[in-house]
GROMACS .gro file of C-alpha atoms in nm:
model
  199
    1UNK     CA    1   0.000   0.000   0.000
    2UNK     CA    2   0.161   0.331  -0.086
    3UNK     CA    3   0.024   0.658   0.060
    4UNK     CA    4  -0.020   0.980  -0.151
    5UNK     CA    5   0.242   1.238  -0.045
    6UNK     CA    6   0.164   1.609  -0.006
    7UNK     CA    7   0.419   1.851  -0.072
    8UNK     CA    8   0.429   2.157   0.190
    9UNK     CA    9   0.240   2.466   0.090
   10UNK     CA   10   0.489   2.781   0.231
   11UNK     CA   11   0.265   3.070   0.362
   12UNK     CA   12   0.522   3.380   0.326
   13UNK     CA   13   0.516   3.555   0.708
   14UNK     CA   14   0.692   3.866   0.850
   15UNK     CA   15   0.781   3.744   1.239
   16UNK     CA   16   0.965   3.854   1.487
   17UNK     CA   17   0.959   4.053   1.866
   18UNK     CA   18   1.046   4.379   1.921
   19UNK     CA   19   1.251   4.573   1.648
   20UNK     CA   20   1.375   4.194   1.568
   21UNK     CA   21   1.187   4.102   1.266
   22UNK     CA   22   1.273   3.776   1.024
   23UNK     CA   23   1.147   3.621   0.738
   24UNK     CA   24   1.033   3.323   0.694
   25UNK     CA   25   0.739   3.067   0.577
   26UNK     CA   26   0.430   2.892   0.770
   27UNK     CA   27   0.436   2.522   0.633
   28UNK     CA   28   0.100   2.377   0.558
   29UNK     CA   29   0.242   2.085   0.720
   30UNK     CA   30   0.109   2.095   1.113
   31UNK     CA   31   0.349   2.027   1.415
   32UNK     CA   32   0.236   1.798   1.688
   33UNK     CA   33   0.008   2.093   1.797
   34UNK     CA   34  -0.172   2.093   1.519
   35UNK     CA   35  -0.010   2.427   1.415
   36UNK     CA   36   0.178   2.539   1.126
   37UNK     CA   37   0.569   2.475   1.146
   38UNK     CA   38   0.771   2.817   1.047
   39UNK     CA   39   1.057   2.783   0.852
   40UNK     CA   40   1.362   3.010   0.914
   41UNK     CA   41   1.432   3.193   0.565
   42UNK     CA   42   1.706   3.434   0.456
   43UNK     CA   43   1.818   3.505   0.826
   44UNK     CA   44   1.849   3.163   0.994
   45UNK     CA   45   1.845   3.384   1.302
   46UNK     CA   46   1.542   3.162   1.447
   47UNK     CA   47   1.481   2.777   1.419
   48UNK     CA   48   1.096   2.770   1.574
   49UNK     CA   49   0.975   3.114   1.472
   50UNK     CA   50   0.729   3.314   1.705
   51UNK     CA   51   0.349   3.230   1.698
   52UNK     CA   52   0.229   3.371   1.451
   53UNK     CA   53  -0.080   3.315   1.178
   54UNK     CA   54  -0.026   3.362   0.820
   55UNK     CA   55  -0.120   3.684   0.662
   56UNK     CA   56  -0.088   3.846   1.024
   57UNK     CA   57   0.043   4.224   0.925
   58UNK     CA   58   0.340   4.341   1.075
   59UNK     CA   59   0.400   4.620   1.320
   60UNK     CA   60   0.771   4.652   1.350
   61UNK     CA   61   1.000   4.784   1.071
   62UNK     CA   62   1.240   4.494   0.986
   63UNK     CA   63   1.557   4.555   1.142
   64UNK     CA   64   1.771   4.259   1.103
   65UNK     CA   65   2.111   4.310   0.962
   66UNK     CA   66   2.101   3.978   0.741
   67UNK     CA   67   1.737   4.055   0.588
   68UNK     CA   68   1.859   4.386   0.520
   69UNK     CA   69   2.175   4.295   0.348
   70UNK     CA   70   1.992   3.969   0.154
   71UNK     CA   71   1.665   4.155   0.026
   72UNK     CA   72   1.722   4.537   0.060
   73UNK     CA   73   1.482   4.613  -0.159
   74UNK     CA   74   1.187   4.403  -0.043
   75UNK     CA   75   1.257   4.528   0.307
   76UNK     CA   76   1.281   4.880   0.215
   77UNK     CA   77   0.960   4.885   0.053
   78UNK     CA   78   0.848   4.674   0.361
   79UNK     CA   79   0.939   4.918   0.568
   80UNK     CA   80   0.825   5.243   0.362
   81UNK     CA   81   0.502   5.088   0.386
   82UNK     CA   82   0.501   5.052   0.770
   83UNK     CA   83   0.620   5.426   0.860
   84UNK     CA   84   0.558   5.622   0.561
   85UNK     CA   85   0.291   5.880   0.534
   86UNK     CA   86  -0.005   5.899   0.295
   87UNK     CA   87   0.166   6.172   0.005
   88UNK     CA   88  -0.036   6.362  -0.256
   89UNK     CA   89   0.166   6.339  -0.610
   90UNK     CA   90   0.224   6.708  -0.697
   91UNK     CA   91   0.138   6.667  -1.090
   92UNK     CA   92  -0.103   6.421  -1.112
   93UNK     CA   93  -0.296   6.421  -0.748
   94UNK     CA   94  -0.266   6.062  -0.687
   95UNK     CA   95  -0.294   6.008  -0.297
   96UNK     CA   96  -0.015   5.695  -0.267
   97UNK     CA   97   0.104   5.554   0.044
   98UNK     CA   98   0.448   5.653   0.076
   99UNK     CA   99   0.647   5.812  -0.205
  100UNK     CA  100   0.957   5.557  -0.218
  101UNK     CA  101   0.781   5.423  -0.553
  102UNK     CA  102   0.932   5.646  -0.845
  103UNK     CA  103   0.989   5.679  -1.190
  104UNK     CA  104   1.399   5.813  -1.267
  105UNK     CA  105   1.382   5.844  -1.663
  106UNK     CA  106   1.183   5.701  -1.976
  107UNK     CA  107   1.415   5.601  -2.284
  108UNK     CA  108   1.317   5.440  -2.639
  109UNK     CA  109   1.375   5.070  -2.640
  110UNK     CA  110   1.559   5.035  -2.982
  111UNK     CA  111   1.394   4.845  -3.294
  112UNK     CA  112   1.055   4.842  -3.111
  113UNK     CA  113   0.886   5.214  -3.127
  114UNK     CA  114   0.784   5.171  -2.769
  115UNK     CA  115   0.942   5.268  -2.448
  116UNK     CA  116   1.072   5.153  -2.124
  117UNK     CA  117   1.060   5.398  -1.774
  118UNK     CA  118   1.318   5.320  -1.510
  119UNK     CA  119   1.080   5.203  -1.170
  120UNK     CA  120   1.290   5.297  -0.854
  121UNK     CA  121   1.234   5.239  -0.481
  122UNK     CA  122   1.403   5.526  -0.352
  123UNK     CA  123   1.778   5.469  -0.440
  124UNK     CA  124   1.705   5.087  -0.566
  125UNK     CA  125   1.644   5.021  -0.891
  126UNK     CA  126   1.384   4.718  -0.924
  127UNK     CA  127   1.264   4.718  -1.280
  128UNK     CA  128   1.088   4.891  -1.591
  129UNK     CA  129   0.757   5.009  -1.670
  130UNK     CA  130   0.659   4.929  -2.060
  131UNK     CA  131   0.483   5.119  -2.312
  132UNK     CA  132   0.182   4.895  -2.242
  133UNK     CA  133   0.199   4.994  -1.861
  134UNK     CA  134   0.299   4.658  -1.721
  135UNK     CA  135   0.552   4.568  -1.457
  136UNK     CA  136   0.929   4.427  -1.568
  137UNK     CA  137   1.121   4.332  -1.242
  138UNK     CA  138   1.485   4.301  -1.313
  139UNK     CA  139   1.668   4.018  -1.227
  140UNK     CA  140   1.801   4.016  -0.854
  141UNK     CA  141   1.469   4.222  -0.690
  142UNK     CA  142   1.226   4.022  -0.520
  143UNK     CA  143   0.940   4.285  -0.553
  144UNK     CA  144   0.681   4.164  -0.805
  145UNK     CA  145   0.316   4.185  -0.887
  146UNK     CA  146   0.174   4.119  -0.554
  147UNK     CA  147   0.396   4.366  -0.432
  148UNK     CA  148   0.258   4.650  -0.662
  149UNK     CA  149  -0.087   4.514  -0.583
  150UNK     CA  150  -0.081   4.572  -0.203
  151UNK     CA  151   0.090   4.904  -0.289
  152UNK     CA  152  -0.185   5.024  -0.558
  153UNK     CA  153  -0.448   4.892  -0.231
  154UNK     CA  154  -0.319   5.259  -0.086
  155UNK     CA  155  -0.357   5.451  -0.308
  156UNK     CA  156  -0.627   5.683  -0.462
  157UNK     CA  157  -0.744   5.885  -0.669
  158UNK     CA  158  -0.777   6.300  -0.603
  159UNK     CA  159  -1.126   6.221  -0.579
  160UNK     CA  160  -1.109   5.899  -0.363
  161UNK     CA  161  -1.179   5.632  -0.651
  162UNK     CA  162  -0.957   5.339  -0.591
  163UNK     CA  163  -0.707   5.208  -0.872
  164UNK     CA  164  -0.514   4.940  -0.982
  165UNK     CA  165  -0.170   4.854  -1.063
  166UNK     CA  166  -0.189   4.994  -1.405
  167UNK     CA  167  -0.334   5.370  -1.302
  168UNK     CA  168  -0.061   5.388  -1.069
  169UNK     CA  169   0.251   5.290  -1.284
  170UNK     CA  170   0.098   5.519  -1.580
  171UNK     CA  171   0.062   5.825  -1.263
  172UNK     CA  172   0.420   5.763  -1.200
  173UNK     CA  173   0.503   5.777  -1.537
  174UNK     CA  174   0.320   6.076  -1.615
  175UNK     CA  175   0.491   6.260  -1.258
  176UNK     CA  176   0.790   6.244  -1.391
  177UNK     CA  177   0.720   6.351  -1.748
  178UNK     CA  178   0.551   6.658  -1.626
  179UNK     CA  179   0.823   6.700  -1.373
  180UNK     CA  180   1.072   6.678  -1.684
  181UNK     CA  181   0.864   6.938  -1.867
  182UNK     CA  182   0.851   7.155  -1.567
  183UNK     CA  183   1.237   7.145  -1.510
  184UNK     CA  184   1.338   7.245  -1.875
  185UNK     CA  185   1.085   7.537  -1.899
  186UNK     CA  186   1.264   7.652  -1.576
  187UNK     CA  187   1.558   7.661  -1.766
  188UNK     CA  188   1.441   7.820  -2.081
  189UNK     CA  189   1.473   8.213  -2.063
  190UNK     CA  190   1.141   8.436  -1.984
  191UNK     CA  191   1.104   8.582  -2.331
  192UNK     CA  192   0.859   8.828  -2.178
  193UNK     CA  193   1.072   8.945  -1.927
  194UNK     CA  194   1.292   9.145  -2.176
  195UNK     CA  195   1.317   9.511  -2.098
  196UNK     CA  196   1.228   9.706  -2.444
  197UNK     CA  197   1.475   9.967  -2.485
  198UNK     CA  198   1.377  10.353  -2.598
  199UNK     CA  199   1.515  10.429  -2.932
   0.00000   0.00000   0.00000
């Protein structure tokens, strides 16, 4: 008789006590006790984990020196999330949760027509928004989709109307186009400033 084996299902938690916070991964596969057993991720700083249900949110910024140095970028937009304030975009009046999330320049991708904007998390780099609005992570960042998602969650409209992924990469996009726009008109000399001369 052969019995059917289940592979473990890993929940993705954010545990830890005090300013001590790991990552790590609720196993669908119970303990003795009928609960979940955590397993110890990038840190290995804990081997039992603290009690803890998946999906339970976080209170404490992550401050452990491994997670930091293994997945700065996940942990800083962790942590942006956790103590940043609501901020109103100045061009396009997009309410978004914390202003980490940026766009740092839009180039032509050669041979295609379309174009590719640089998607920063303050001084990270993590990947490009295309000309069809849609989310390329580069290779290294573990910030993805369900990243954005939770992100887009927080933000809204000028008018309160919710959004999605897609109407807040094309607001970022369109912040720093007008910002762009707004920066080279500063440059550009005041025409109707000139002094007219007698003759």
């Amino acid at each position: 008789m052969t019995f059917p084996i289940r592979p473990a299902q890993l929940a993705p938690v954010r545990v830890g006590r005090g300013t001590a916070v790991h990552l790590g991964s609720l196993s669908s596969i119970m303990g003795p006790d009928r609960s979940p057993r955590y397993v110890a991720a990038w840190c290995g700083a804990s081997g039992t984990g603290d009690n803890v249900r998946v999906g339970e949110p976080l209170t404490e910024p992550i401050t452990c020196r491994t997670c930091l140095r293994v997945q700065p970028r996940l942990i800083e937009l962790i942590n942006a999330s956790l103590t940043g304030e609501p901020t109103t975009l100045p061009h396009t009046s997009m309410v978004v949760p914390h202003a980490k999330l940026h766009v740092s320049d839009i180039r032509r991708v050669p041979g295609t027509g379309g174009t590719r904007a640089r998607l920063m998390l303050g001084e990270h780099f993590i990947g490009y928004i295309t000309s069809t609005v849609r989310f390329q992570p580069i290779r290294g960042t573990s910030i993805g989709t369900a990243d954005l998602d939770r992100y887009a969650d927080g933000c809204r409209t000028a008018n309160g109307r919710p959004v999605d992924v897609s109407d807040v990469l094309s607001a970022l996009v369109r912040e720093h186009q007008i910002a762009q726009r707004h920066a080279a008109a500063a440059t550009q000399p005041d025409h109707n400033d000139r002094v007219t001369q007698p003759h």
